Short mmCIF file of C-alpha atoms in Angstrom, two decimals:
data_model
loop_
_atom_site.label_atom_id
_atom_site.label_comp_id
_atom_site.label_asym_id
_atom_site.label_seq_id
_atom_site.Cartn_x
_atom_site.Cartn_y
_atom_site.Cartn_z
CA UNK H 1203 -19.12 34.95 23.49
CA UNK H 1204 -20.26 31.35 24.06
CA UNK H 1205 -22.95 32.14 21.13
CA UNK H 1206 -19.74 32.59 19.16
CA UNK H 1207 -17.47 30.02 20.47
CA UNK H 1208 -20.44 27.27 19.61
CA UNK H 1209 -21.50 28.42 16.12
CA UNK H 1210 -17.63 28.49 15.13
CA UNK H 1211 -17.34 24.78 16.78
CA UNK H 1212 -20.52 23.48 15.00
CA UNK H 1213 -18.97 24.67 11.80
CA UNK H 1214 -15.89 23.15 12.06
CA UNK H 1215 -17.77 20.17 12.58
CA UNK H 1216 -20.20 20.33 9.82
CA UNK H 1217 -16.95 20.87 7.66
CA UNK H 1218 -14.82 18.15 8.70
CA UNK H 1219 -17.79 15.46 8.71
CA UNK H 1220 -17.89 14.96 5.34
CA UNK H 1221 -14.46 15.16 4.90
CA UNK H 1222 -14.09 12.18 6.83
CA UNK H 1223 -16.92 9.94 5.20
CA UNK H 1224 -15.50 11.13 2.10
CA UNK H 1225 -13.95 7.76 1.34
CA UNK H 1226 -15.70 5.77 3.75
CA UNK H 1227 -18.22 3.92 1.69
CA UNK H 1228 -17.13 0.00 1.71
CA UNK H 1229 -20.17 -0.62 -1.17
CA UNK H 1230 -19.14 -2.23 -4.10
CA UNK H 1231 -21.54 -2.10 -6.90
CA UNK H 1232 -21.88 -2.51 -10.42
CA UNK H 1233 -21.64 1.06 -11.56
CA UNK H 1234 -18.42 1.24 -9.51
CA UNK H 1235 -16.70 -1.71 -11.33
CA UNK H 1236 -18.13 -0.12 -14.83
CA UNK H 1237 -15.62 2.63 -13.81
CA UNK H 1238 -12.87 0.58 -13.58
CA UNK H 1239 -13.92 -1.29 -17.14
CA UNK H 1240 -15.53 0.87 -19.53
CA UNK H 1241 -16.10 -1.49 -22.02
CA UNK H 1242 -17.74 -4.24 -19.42
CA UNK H 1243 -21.23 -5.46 -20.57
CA UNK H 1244 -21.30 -8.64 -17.96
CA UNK H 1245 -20.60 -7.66 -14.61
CA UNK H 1246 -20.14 -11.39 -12.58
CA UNK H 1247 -21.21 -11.53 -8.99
CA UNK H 1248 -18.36 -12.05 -6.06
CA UNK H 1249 -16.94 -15.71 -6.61
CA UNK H 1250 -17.95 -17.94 -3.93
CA UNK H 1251 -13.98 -19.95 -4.25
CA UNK H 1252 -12.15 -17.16 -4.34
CA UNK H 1253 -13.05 -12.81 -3.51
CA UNK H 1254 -13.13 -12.14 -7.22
CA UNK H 1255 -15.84 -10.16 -9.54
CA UNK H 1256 -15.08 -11.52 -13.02
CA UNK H 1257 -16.00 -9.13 -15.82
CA UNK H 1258 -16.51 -9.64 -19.27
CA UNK H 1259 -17.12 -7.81 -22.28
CA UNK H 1260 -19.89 -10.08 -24.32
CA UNK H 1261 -18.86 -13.20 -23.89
CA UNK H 1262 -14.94 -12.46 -23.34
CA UNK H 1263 -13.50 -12.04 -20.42
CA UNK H 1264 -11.85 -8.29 -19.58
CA UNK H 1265 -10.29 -9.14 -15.78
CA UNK H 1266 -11.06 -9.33 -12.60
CA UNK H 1267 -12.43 -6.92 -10.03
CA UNK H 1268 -11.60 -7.26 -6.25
CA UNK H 1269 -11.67 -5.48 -2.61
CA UNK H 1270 -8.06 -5.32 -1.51
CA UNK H 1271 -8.99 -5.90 2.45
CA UNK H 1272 -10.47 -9.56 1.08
CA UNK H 1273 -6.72 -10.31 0.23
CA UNK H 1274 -4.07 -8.19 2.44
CA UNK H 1275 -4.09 -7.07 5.96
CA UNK H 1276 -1.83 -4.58 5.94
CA UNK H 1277 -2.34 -1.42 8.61
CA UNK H 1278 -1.98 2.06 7.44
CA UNK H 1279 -0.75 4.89 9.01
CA UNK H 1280 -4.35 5.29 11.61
CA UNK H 1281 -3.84 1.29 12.12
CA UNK H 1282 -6.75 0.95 9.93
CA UNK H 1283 -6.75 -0.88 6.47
CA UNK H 1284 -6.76 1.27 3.42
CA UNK H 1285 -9.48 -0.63 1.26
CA UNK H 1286 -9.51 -0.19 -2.40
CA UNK H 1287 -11.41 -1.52 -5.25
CA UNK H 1288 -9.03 -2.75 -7.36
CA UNK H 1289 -9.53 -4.16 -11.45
CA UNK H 1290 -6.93 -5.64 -13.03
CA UNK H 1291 -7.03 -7.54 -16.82
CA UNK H 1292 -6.68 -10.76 -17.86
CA UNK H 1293 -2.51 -9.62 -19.05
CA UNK H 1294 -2.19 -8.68 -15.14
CA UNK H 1295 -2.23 -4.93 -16.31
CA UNK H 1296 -3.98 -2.73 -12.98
CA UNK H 1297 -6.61 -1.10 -14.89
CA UNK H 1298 -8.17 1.07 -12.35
CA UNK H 1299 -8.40 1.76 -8.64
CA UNK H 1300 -11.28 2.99 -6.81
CA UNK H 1301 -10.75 4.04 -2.89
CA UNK H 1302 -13.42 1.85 -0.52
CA UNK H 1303 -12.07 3.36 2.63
CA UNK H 1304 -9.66 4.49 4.44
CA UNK H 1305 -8.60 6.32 8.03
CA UNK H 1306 -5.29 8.11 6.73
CA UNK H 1307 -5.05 11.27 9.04
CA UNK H 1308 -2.86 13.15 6.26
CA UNK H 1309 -5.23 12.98 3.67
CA UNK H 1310 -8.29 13.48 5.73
CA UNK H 1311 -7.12 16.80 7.96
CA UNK H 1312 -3.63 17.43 6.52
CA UNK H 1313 -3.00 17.18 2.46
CA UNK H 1314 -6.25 16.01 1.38
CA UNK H 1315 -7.39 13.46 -0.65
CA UNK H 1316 -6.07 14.88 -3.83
CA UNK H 1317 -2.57 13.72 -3.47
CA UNK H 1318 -4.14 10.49 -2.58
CA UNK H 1319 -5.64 10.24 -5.91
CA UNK H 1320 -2.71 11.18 -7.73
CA UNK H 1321 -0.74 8.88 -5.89
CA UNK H 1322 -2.81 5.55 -6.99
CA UNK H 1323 -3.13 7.28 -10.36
CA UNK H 1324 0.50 6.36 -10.90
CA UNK H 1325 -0.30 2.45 -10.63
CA UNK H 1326 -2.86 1.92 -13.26
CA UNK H 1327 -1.16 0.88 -16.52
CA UNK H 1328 1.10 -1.13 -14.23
CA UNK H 1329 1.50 -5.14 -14.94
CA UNK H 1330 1.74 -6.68 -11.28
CA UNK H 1331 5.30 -8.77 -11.86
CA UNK H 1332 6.71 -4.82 -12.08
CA UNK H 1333 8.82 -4.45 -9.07
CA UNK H 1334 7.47 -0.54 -8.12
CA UNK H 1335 9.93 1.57 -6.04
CA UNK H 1336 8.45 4.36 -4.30
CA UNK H 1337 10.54 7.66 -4.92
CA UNK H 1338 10.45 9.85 -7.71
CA UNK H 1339 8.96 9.39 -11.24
CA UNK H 1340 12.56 10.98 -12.77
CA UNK H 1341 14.81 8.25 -11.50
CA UNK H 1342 12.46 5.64 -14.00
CA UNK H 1343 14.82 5.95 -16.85
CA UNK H 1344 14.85 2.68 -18.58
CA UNK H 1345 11.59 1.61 -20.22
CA UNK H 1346 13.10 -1.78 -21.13
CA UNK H 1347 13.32 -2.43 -17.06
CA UNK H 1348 10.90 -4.03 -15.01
CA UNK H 1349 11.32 -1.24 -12.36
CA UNK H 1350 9.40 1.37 -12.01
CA UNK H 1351 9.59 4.07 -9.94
CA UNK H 1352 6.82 6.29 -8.88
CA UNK H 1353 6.53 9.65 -6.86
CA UNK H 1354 5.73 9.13 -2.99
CA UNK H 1355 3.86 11.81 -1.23
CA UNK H 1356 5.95 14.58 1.27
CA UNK H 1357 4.73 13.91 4.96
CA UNK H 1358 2.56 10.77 3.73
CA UNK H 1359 5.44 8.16 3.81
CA UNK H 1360 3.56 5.16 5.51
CA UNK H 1361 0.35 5.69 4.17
CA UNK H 1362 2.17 5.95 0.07
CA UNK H 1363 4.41 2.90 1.16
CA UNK H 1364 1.39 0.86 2.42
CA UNK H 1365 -1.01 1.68 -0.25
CA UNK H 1366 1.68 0.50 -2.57
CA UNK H 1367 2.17 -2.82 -0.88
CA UNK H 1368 -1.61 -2.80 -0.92
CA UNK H 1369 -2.33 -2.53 -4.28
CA UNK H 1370 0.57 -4.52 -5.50
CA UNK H 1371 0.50 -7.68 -3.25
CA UNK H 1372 -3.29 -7.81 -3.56
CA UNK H 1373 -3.41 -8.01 -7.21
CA UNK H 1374 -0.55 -10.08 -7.52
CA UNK H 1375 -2.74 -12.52 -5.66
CA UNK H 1376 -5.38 -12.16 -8.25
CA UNK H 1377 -2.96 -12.77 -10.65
CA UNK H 1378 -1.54 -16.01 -9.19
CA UNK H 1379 -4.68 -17.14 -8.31
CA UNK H 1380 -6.72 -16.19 -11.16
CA UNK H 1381 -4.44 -15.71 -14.55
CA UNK H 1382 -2.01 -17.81 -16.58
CA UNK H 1383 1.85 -17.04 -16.53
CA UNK H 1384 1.95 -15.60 -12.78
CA UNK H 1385 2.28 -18.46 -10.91
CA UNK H 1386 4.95 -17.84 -7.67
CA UNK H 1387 8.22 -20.13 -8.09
CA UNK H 1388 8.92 -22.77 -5.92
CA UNK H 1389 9.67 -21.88 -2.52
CA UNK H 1390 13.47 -22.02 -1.33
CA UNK H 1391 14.50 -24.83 0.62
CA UNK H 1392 16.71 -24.70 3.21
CA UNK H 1393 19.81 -27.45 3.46
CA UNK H 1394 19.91 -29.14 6.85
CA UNK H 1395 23.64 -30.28 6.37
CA UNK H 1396 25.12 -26.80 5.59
CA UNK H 1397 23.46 -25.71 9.00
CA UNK H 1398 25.58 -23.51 11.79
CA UNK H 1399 23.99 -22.01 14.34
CA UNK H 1400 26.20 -18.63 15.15
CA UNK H 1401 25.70 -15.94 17.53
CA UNK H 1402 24.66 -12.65 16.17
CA UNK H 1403 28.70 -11.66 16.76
CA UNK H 1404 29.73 -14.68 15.09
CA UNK H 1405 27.16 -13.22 11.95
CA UNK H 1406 28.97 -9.98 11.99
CA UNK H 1407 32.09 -11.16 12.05
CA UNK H 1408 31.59 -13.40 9.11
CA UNK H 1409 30.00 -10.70 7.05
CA UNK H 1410 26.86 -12.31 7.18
CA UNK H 1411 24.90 -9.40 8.90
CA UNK H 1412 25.63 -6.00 8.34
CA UNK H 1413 25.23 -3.50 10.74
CA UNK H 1414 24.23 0.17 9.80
CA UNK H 1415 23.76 2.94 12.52
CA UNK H 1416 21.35 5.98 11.37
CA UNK H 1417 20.38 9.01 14.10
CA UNK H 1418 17.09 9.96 14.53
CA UNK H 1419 17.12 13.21 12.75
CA UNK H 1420 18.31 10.96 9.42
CA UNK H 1421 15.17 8.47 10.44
CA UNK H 1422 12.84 11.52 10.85
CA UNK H 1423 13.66 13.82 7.47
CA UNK H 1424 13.70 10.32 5.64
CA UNK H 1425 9.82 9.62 6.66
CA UNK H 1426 9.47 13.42 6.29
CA UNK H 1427 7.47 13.32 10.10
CA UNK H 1428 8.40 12.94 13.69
CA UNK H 1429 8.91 9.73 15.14
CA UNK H 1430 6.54 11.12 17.98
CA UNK H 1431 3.66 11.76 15.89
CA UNK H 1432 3.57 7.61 15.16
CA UNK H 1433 1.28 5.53 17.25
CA UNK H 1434 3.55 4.46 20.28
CA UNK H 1435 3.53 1.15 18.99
CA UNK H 1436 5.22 1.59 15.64
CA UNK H 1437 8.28 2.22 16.74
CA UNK H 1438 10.92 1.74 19.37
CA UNK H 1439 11.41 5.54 20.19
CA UNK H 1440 13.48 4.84 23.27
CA UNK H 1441 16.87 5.98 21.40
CA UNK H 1442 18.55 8.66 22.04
CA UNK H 1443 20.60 10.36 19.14
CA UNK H 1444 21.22 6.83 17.08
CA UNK H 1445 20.49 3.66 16.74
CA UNK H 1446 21.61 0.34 15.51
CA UNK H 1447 19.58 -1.30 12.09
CA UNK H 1448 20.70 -5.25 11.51
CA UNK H 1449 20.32 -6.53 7.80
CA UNK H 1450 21.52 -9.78 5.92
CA UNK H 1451 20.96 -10.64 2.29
CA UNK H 1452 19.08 -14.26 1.10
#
């Protein structure tokens, strides 16, 4: 019986090894950028002023190829960084995503990493100054709109809603940084006279904050998972049956 109990154990593990490593390989290499650009001839080396592979077709130039985890540090689901190589061209259209690496439990043990695929699939074709909602495909009903929206992934909430932010913020750095017509407006400047400091009463009593209770069970169906199954530090889990969310407008 032990005989059996190991060989089923060693199994297991010989099956879920590569599972694990399957997108685990940080190397970023020519052939790998090619993918993202077909039509690439020059393939630039990494820019030494700012994380950037510049690639051209002849002399012209196509875009720009780039590690996300050299621009955003945004923690997935595990706590780890979802890396992706990311190519975007020189109209800030994403062109192609490649996953690097990533720790996401759900599409490791759970889903897989097909839905994971699909998901990112959804982005390329995508000009990074579209504002991307995360929900379903069939509410994107205006093509004139800058708006898209874009089907999440049933039990993968965090992960879909941080690859997003990943993809998106990333390459609208690129963009800023790298291409004409995307540079960020001014930043807002706040006017010292019109200052009152108010008590967060005083801010819900002059409509300023709003105030919106939501129970757990809402919370939980709404990430499609159990609070419990977060890392403890994600969220306050301390509630009971409710609890209170506080929200103003800029």
């Amino acid at each position: 019986m032990k005989h059996v109990v190991f060989t089923l154990c060693l199994v297991l593990f010989t099956c879920l090894v590569p599972t694990q490593q399957a997108f685990a390989d940080n190397t970023i290499t020519p052939e790998r950028i090619q993918q993202l650009f077909p039509k690439a001839t020059v393939i630039g080396e990494k820019q030494a002023d700012y994380p950037v592979y510049p690639v051209y077709q002849l002399q012209e130039l196509l875009g720009y190829a780039f590690q996300s985890n050299d621009l955003v540090e945004l923690p997935g689901f595990s706590g780890d960084r979802i890396n992706l190589l990311i190519g975007i061209d020189v109209e800030g259209n994403i062109v192609g995503i490649d996953i690097l690496h990533h720790h996401e439990p759900i599409f490791l043990h759970g889903l897989g990493p097909e839905p994971m695929l699909k998901f990112l699939d959804q982005y390329i074709g995508q000009n990074v100054s579209n504002r991307v909602i995360v929900d379903s495909a069939s509410n994107d009903t205006n093509p004139n709109d800058n708006t898209v929206h874009v089907d999440g992934v049933t039990k993968a909430t965090v992960s879909v809603i941080v690859m997003s932010d990943t993809v998106l913020l990333s390459a609208l750095q690129v963009a800023r940084n790298k291409l004409t017509g995307f540079a960020s407006a001014p930043a807002a400047t706040a006017k010292q006279d019109n200052y009152e400091p108010l008590t967060t009463a005083q801010l819900i009593d002059k409509g300023y904050l709003k105030e919106w209770q939501i129970s757990r069970e809402s919370f939980e169906d709404a990430l499609g998972s159990d609070l419990d199954d977060y890392p403890s530090e994600t969220f306050d889990t301390d509630f009971n049956d409710t609890f209170t969310v506080y929200y103003a407008y800029l």
